[in-house]
Amino acid sequence: MLRTNRAAAPSARNGIDSLGCVLGGHKPPNLHKWGPGIRDVYALHYIIRGKGTYQAKEHLFTIEANESFIIFPETEVCYYPDPDDPWEYVWIEFKGDEAGSLVSLTSMRPDFPVTGKTTVDLFPLFSIIENANAKPFERLRSTAKLRLLLSYYAEYFPSVAMLHSQDYVWAAKEYIANNYWRESLTVTDIVRFVSVERSYLYRLFKEATGMSVSAYVTAFRIERACELLKRSELSVKAVAYSVGYHDQLYFSKVFKKATTFTPSEYKALVAEGVLPAGELTK
């Protein structure tokens, strides 16, 4: 059952029209699809569990637990749950003169309206909507809670426009760490997230890591694969899938190039104690 709670719209009469909560709610897992359509407000969603797909214009994103997406006003969107693992989420709609500037403090943009995972549980902060008959002080309290919620997004997912050159590399690394498992991850995705010229990010990344962005993605995936091979009972196919390779043969080829061993050989050598856990040969 879809549960919502509507608040009165921001009112100039009460002097609180610069930012206001409009609607909020919680959606349990089901196969409901929304859109394509538009909203005239900002609508921030936080995934509690499960996963789904969010499409904004020509951009398609897979969203899962502890990640968020936002709908920008007057932007055509469509979103729907994964049929095998439907998402459960909470959301908050808001509007007002300050809404756009507050959202701009975060990394969420019309061309990239999603976030990675956060270690902070944001779920409780979404319970901020008062009822439609709320008194002015109650609505001010809701607005304060909304500002608190957005402050967490600004802290954990800051606008790349606020970053210095060394922070671009950090932002790119964070994005890779949160998205390496996506088979569709590309350098273009990373460049778009960081919002700098591709050649500039390449130079910064090369200076900081000694690798290109694409090489770093591969190295990160292989390092994660090694961890899974030595510390889990997952099959090679499952490990490959978990680090962004849906083609097991291609994964084995990339893994051997990086380690001189096939994934199966690596797993066996670690189990026998021949190869120290976590140590690659080159």
mmCIF file with all atom_site columns, C-alpha atoms in Angstrom, residues 169-282:
data_model
loop_
_atom_site.group_PDB
_atom_site.id
_atom_site.type_symbol
_atom_site.label_atom_id
_atom_site.label_alt_id
_atom_site.label_comp_id
_atom_site.label_asym_id
_atom_site.label_entity_id
_atom_site.label_seq_id
_atom_site.pdbx_PDB_ins_code
_atom_site.Cartn_x
_atom_site.Cartn_y
_atom_site.Cartn_z
_atom_site.occupancy
_atom_site.B_iso_or_equiv
_atom_site.pdbx_formal_charge
_atom_site.auth_seq_id
_atom_site.auth_comp_id
_atom_site.auth_asym_id
_atom_site.auth_atom_id
_atom_site.pdbx_PDB_model_num
ATOM 1   C CA . VAL A 1 169 ? 40.318 12.613  -8.547  1.00 0.00 ? 169 VAL A CA 1
ATOM 2   C CA . TRP A 1 170 ? 38.734 11.825  -5.173  1.00 0.00 ? 170 TRP A CA 1
ATOM 3   C CA . ALA A 1 171 ? 35.234 12.259  -6.625  1.00 0.00 ? 171 ALA A CA 1
ATOM 4   C CA . ALA A 1 172 ? 36.088 10.009  -9.564  1.00 0.00 ? 172 ALA A CA 1
ATOM 5   C CA . LYS A 1 173 ? 37.490 7.342   -7.232  1.00 0.00 ? 173 LYS A CA 1
ATOM 6   C CA . GLU A 1 174 ? 34.411 7.503   -5.032  1.00 0.00 ? 174 GLU A CA 1
ATOM 7   C CA . TYR A 1 175 ? 32.166 7.128   -8.051  1.00 0.00 ? 175 TYR A CA 1
ATOM 8   C CA . ILE A 1 176 ? 34.164 4.130   -9.263  1.00 0.00 ? 176 ILE A CA 1
ATOM 9   C CA . ALA A 1 177 ? 34.043 2.546   -5.791  1.00 0.00 ? 177 ALA A CA 1
ATOM 10  C CA . ASN A 1 178 ? 30.268 2.915   -5.748  1.00 0.00 ? 178 ASN A CA 1
ATOM 11  C CA . ASN A 1 179 ? 29.666 1.788   -9.328  1.00 0.00 ? 179 ASN A CA 1
ATOM 12  C CA . TYR A 1 180 ? 32.436 -0.668  -10.312 1.00 0.00 ? 180 TYR A CA 1
ATOM 13  C CA . TRP A 1 181 ? 29.928 -3.527  -10.232 1.00 0.00 ? 181 TRP A CA 1
ATOM 14  C CA . ARG A 1 182 ? 27.867 -1.990  -13.039 1.00 0.00 ? 182 ARG A CA 1
ATOM 15  C CA . GLU A 1 183 ? 28.737 -3.664  -16.328 1.00 0.00 ? 183 GLU A CA 1
ATOM 16  C CA . SER A 1 184 ? 27.661 -0.508  -18.139 1.00 0.00 ? 184 SER A CA 1
ATOM 17  C CA . LEU A 1 185 ? 30.119 1.744   -16.251 1.00 0.00 ? 185 LEU A CA 1
ATOM 18  C CA . THR A 1 186 ? 32.142 3.840   -18.710 1.00 0.00 ? 186 THR A CA 1
ATOM 19  C CA . VAL A 1 187 ? 34.725 6.598   -18.518 1.00 0.00 ? 187 VAL A CA 1
ATOM 20  C CA . THR A 1 188 ? 32.073 8.863   -20.024 1.00 0.00 ? 188 THR A CA 1
ATOM 21  C CA . ASP A 1 189 ? 29.868 8.210   -16.975 1.00 0.00 ? 189 ASP A CA 1
ATOM 22  C CA . ILE A 1 190 ? 32.714 9.166   -14.655 1.00 0.00 ? 190 ILE A CA 1
ATOM 23  C CA . VAL A 1 191 ? 33.583 12.305  -16.623 1.00 0.00 ? 191 VAL A CA 1
ATOM 24  C CA . ARG A 1 192 ? 29.939 13.344  -16.664 1.00 0.00 ? 192 ARG A CA 1
ATOM 25  C CA . PHE A 1 193 ? 29.684 12.863  -12.907 1.00 0.00 ? 193 PHE A CA 1
ATOM 26  C CA . VAL A 1 194 ? 32.821 14.877  -12.152 1.00 0.00 ? 194 VAL A CA 1
ATOM 27  C CA . SER A 1 195 ? 31.844 17.563  -14.700 1.00 0.00 ? 195 SER A CA 1
ATOM 28  C CA . VAL A 1 196 ? 35.276 18.324  -16.126 1.00 0.00 ? 196 VAL A CA 1
ATOM 29  C CA . GLU A 1 197 ? 36.803 17.890  -19.542 1.00 0.00 ? 197 GLU A CA 1
ATOM 30  C CA . ARG A 1 198 ? 37.769 14.295  -20.283 1.00 0.00 ? 198 ARG A CA 1
ATOM 31  C CA . SER A 1 199 ? 41.377 15.230  -21.107 1.00 0.00 ? 199 SER A CA 1
ATOM 32  C CA . TYR A 1 200 ? 41.698 17.270  -17.893 1.00 0.00 ? 200 TYR A CA 1
ATOM 33  C CA . LEU A 1 201 ? 40.458 14.411  -15.721 1.00 0.00 ? 201 LEU A CA 1
ATOM 34  C CA . TYR A 1 202 ? 42.778 12.028  -17.556 1.00 0.00 ? 202 TYR A CA 1
ATOM 35  C CA . ARG A 1 203 ? 45.770 14.260  -16.746 1.00 0.00 ? 203 ARG A CA 1
ATOM 36  C CA . LEU A 1 204 ? 44.786 14.718  -13.101 1.00 0.00 ? 204 LEU A CA 1
ATOM 37  C CA . PHE A 1 205 ? 44.122 11.011  -12.662 1.00 0.00 ? 205 PHE A CA 1
ATOM 38  C CA . LYS A 1 206 ? 47.370 10.006  -14.335 1.00 0.00 ? 206 LYS A CA 1
ATOM 39  C CA . GLU A 1 207 ? 49.362 12.365  -12.120 1.00 0.00 ? 207 GLU A CA 1
ATOM 40  C CA . ALA A 1 208 ? 47.650 11.130  -8.952  1.00 0.00 ? 208 ALA A CA 1
ATOM 41  C CA . THR A 1 209 ? 47.538 7.378   -9.600  1.00 0.00 ? 209 THR A CA 1
ATOM 42  C CA . GLY A 1 210 ? 49.914 6.650   -12.453 1.00 0.00 ? 210 GLY A CA 1
ATOM 43  C CA . MET A 1 211 ? 46.987 5.112   -14.337 1.00 0.00 ? 211 MET A CA 1
ATOM 44  C CA . SER A 1 212 ? 44.338 6.196   -16.766 1.00 0.00 ? 212 SER A CA 1
ATOM 45  C CA . VAL A 1 213 ? 40.761 6.243   -15.519 1.00 0.00 ? 213 VAL A CA 1
ATOM 46  C CA . SER A 1 214 ? 39.870 3.097   -17.467 1.00 0.00 ? 214 SER A CA 1
ATOM 47  C CA . ALA A 1 215 ? 42.953 1.267   -16.170 1.00 0.00 ? 215 ALA A CA 1
ATOM 48  C CA . TYR A 1 216 ? 42.031 2.256   -12.617 1.00 0.00 ? 216 TYR A CA 1
ATOM 49  C CA . VAL A 1 217 ? 38.518 0.866   -13.077 1.00 0.00 ? 217 VAL A CA 1
ATOM 50  C CA . THR A 1 218 ? 39.984 -2.439  -14.248 1.00 0.00 ? 218 THR A CA 1
ATOM 51  C CA . ALA A 1 219 ? 42.498 -2.542  -11.383 1.00 0.00 ? 219 ALA A CA 1
ATOM 52  C CA . PHE A 1 220 ? 39.758 -1.774  -8.859  1.00 0.00 ? 220 PHE A CA 1
ATOM 53  C CA . ARG A 1 221 ? 37.570 -4.544  -10.243 1.00 0.00 ? 221 ARG A CA 1
ATOM 54  C CA . ILE A 1 222 ? 40.398 -7.082  -10.198 1.00 0.00 ? 222 ILE A CA 1
ATOM 55  C CA . GLU A 1 223 ? 41.363 -6.142  -6.641  1.00 0.00 ? 223 GLU A CA 1
ATOM 56  C CA . ARG A 1 224 ? 37.770 -6.604  -5.550  1.00 0.00 ? 224 ARG A CA 1
ATOM 57  C CA . ALA A 1 225 ? 37.598 -9.905  -7.454  1.00 0.00 ? 225 ALA A CA 1
ATOM 58  C CA . CYS A 1 226 ? 40.682 -11.143 -5.588  1.00 0.00 ? 226 CYS A CA 1
ATOM 59  C CA . GLU A 1 227 ? 39.024 -10.324 -2.279  1.00 0.00 ? 227 GLU A CA 1
ATOM 60  C CA . LEU A 1 228 ? 35.916 -12.265 -3.253  1.00 0.00 ? 228 LEU A CA 1
ATOM 61  C CA . LEU A 1 229 ? 37.872 -15.244 -4.575  1.00 0.00 ? 229 LEU A CA 1
ATOM 62  C CA . LYS A 1 230 ? 39.888 -15.647 -1.403  1.00 0.00 ? 230 LYS A CA 1
ATOM 63  C CA . ARG A 1 231 ? 37.182 -14.843 1.155   1.00 0.00 ? 231 ARG A CA 1
ATOM 64  C CA . SER A 1 232 ? 33.983 -16.300 -0.239  1.00 0.00 ? 232 SER A CA 1
ATOM 65  C CA . GLU A 1 233 ? 32.531 -19.451 -1.694  1.00 0.00 ? 233 GLU A CA 1
ATOM 66  C CA . LEU A 1 234 ? 31.219 -17.647 -4.761  1.00 0.00 ? 234 LEU A CA 1
ATOM 67  C CA . SER A 1 235 ? 31.770 -19.299 -8.115  1.00 0.00 ? 235 SER A CA 1
ATOM 68  C CA . VAL A 1 236 ? 34.042 -17.619 -10.645 1.00 0.00 ? 236 VAL A CA 1
ATOM 69  C CA . LYS A 1 237 ? 30.954 -16.670 -12.643 1.00 0.00 ? 237 LYS A CA 1
ATOM 70  C CA . ALA A 1 238 ? 29.359 -15.033 -9.596  1.00 0.00 ? 238 ALA A CA 1
ATOM 71  C CA . VAL A 1 239 ? 32.568 -13.160 -8.793  1.00 0.00 ? 239 VAL A CA 1
ATOM 72  C CA . ALA A 1 240 ? 32.813 -11.933 -12.371 1.00 0.00 ? 240 ALA A CA 1
ATOM 73  C CA . TYR A 1 241 ? 29.231 -10.690 -12.271 1.00 0.00 ? 241 TYR A CA 1
ATOM 74  C CA . SER A 1 242 ? 29.807 -9.026  -8.903  1.00 0.00 ? 242 SER A CA 1
ATOM 75  C CA . VAL A 1 243 ? 32.649 -6.877  -10.219 1.00 0.00 ? 243 VAL A CA 1
ATOM 76  C CA . GLY A 1 244 ? 31.053 -5.796  -13.474 1.00 0.00 ? 244 GLY A CA 1
ATOM 77  C CA . TYR A 1 245 ? 31.919 -8.581  -15.911 1.00 0.00 ? 245 TYR A CA 1
ATOM 78  C CA . HIS A 1 246 ? 28.913 -10.479 -17.204 1.00 0.00 ? 246 HIS A CA 1
ATOM 79  C CA . ASP A 1 247 ? 31.115 -12.425 -19.636 1.00 0.00 ? 247 ASP A CA 1
ATOM 80  C CA . GLN A 1 248 ? 33.058 -14.967 -17.568 1.00 0.00 ? 248 GLN A CA 1
ATOM 81  C CA . LEU A 1 249 ? 35.559 -15.732 -20.311 1.00 0.00 ? 249 LEU A CA 1
ATOM 82  C CA . TYR A 1 250 ? 36.417 -12.069 -20.765 1.00 0.00 ? 250 TYR A CA 1
ATOM 83  C CA . PHE A 1 251 ? 36.736 -11.660 -17.000 1.00 0.00 ? 251 PHE A CA 1
ATOM 84  C CA . SER A 1 252 ? 39.160 -14.599 -16.843 1.00 0.00 ? 252 SER A CA 1
ATOM 85  C CA . LYS A 1 253 ? 41.232 -13.055 -19.626 1.00 0.00 ? 253 LYS A CA 1
ATOM 86  C CA . VAL A 1 254 ? 41.433 -9.684  -17.871 1.00 0.00 ? 254 VAL A CA 1
ATOM 87  C CA . PHE A 1 255 ? 42.161 -11.341 -14.512 1.00 0.00 ? 255 PHE A CA 1
ATOM 88  C CA . LYS A 1 256 ? 45.006 -13.432 -15.913 1.00 0.00 ? 256 LYS A CA 1
ATOM 89  C CA . LYS A 1 257 ? 46.545 -10.410 -17.596 1.00 0.00 ? 257 LYS A CA 1
ATOM 90  C CA . ALA A 1 258 ? 46.567 -8.604  -14.248 1.00 0.00 ? 258 ALA A CA 1
ATOM 91  C CA . THR A 1 259 ? 47.700 -11.487 -12.016 1.00 0.00 ? 259 THR A CA 1
ATOM 92  C CA . THR A 1 260 ? 49.261 -14.100 -14.371 1.00 0.00 ? 260 THR A CA 1
ATOM 93  C CA . PHE A 1 261 ? 46.700 -16.589 -13.007 1.00 0.00 ? 261 PHE A CA 1
ATOM 94  C CA . THR A 1 262 ? 43.206 -17.544 -14.032 1.00 0.00 ? 262 THR A CA 1
ATOM 95  C CA . PRO A 1 263 ? 40.583 -16.865 -11.338 1.00 0.00 ? 263 PRO A CA 1
ATOM 96  C CA . SER A 1 264 ? 40.341 -20.594 -10.565 1.00 0.00 ? 264 SER A CA 1
ATOM 97  C CA . GLU A 1 265 ? 44.120 -20.916 -10.264 1.00 0.00 ? 265 GLU A CA 1
ATOM 98  C CA . TYR A 1 266 ? 44.289 -17.876 -8.008  1.00 0.00 ? 266 TYR A CA 1
ATOM 99  C CA . LYS A 1 267 ? 41.575 -19.226 -5.726  1.00 0.00 ? 267 LYS A CA 1
ATOM 100 C CA . ALA A 1 268 ? 43.285 -22.618 -5.493  1.00 0.00 ? 268 ALA A CA 1
ATOM 101 C CA . LEU A 1 269 ? 46.736 -21.140 -4.781  1.00 0.00 ? 269 LEU A CA 1
ATOM 102 C CA . VAL A 1 270 ? 45.400 -18.929 -1.999  1.00 0.00 ? 270 VAL A CA 1
ATOM 103 C CA . ALA A 1 271 ? 43.546 -21.911 -0.480  1.00 0.00 ? 271 ALA A CA 1
ATOM 104 C CA . GLU A 1 272 ? 46.763 -23.968 -0.556  1.00 0.00 ? 272 GLU A CA 1
ATOM 105 C CA . GLY A 1 273 ? 48.764 -21.159 1.010   1.00 0.00 ? 273 GLY A CA 1
ATOM 106 C CA . VAL A 1 274 ? 51.097 -20.969 -1.987  1.00 0.00 ? 274 VAL A CA 1
ATOM 107 C CA . LEU A 1 275 ? 50.045 -17.411 -2.796  1.00 0.00 ? 275 LEU A CA 1
ATOM 108 C CA . PRO A 1 276 ? 49.596 -15.066 0.181   1.00 0.00 ? 276 PRO A CA 1
ATOM 109 C CA . ALA A 1 277 ? 46.047 -13.795 0.427   1.00 0.00 ? 277 ALA A CA 1
ATOM 110 C CA . GLY A 1 278 ? 45.712 -10.381 -1.137  1.00 0.00 ? 278 GLY A CA 1
ATOM 111 C CA . GLU A 1 279 ? 49.047 -10.494 -2.964  1.00 0.00 ? 279 GLU A CA 1
ATOM 112 C CA . LEU A 1 280 ? 49.169 -10.218 -6.735  1.00 0.00 ? 280 LEU A CA 1
ATOM 113 C CA . THR A 1 281 ? 52.200 -11.266 -8.715  1.00 0.00 ? 281 THR A CA 1
ATOM 114 C CA . LYS A 1 282 ? 52.425 -8.081  -10.719 1.00 0.00 ? 282 LYS A CA 1
#
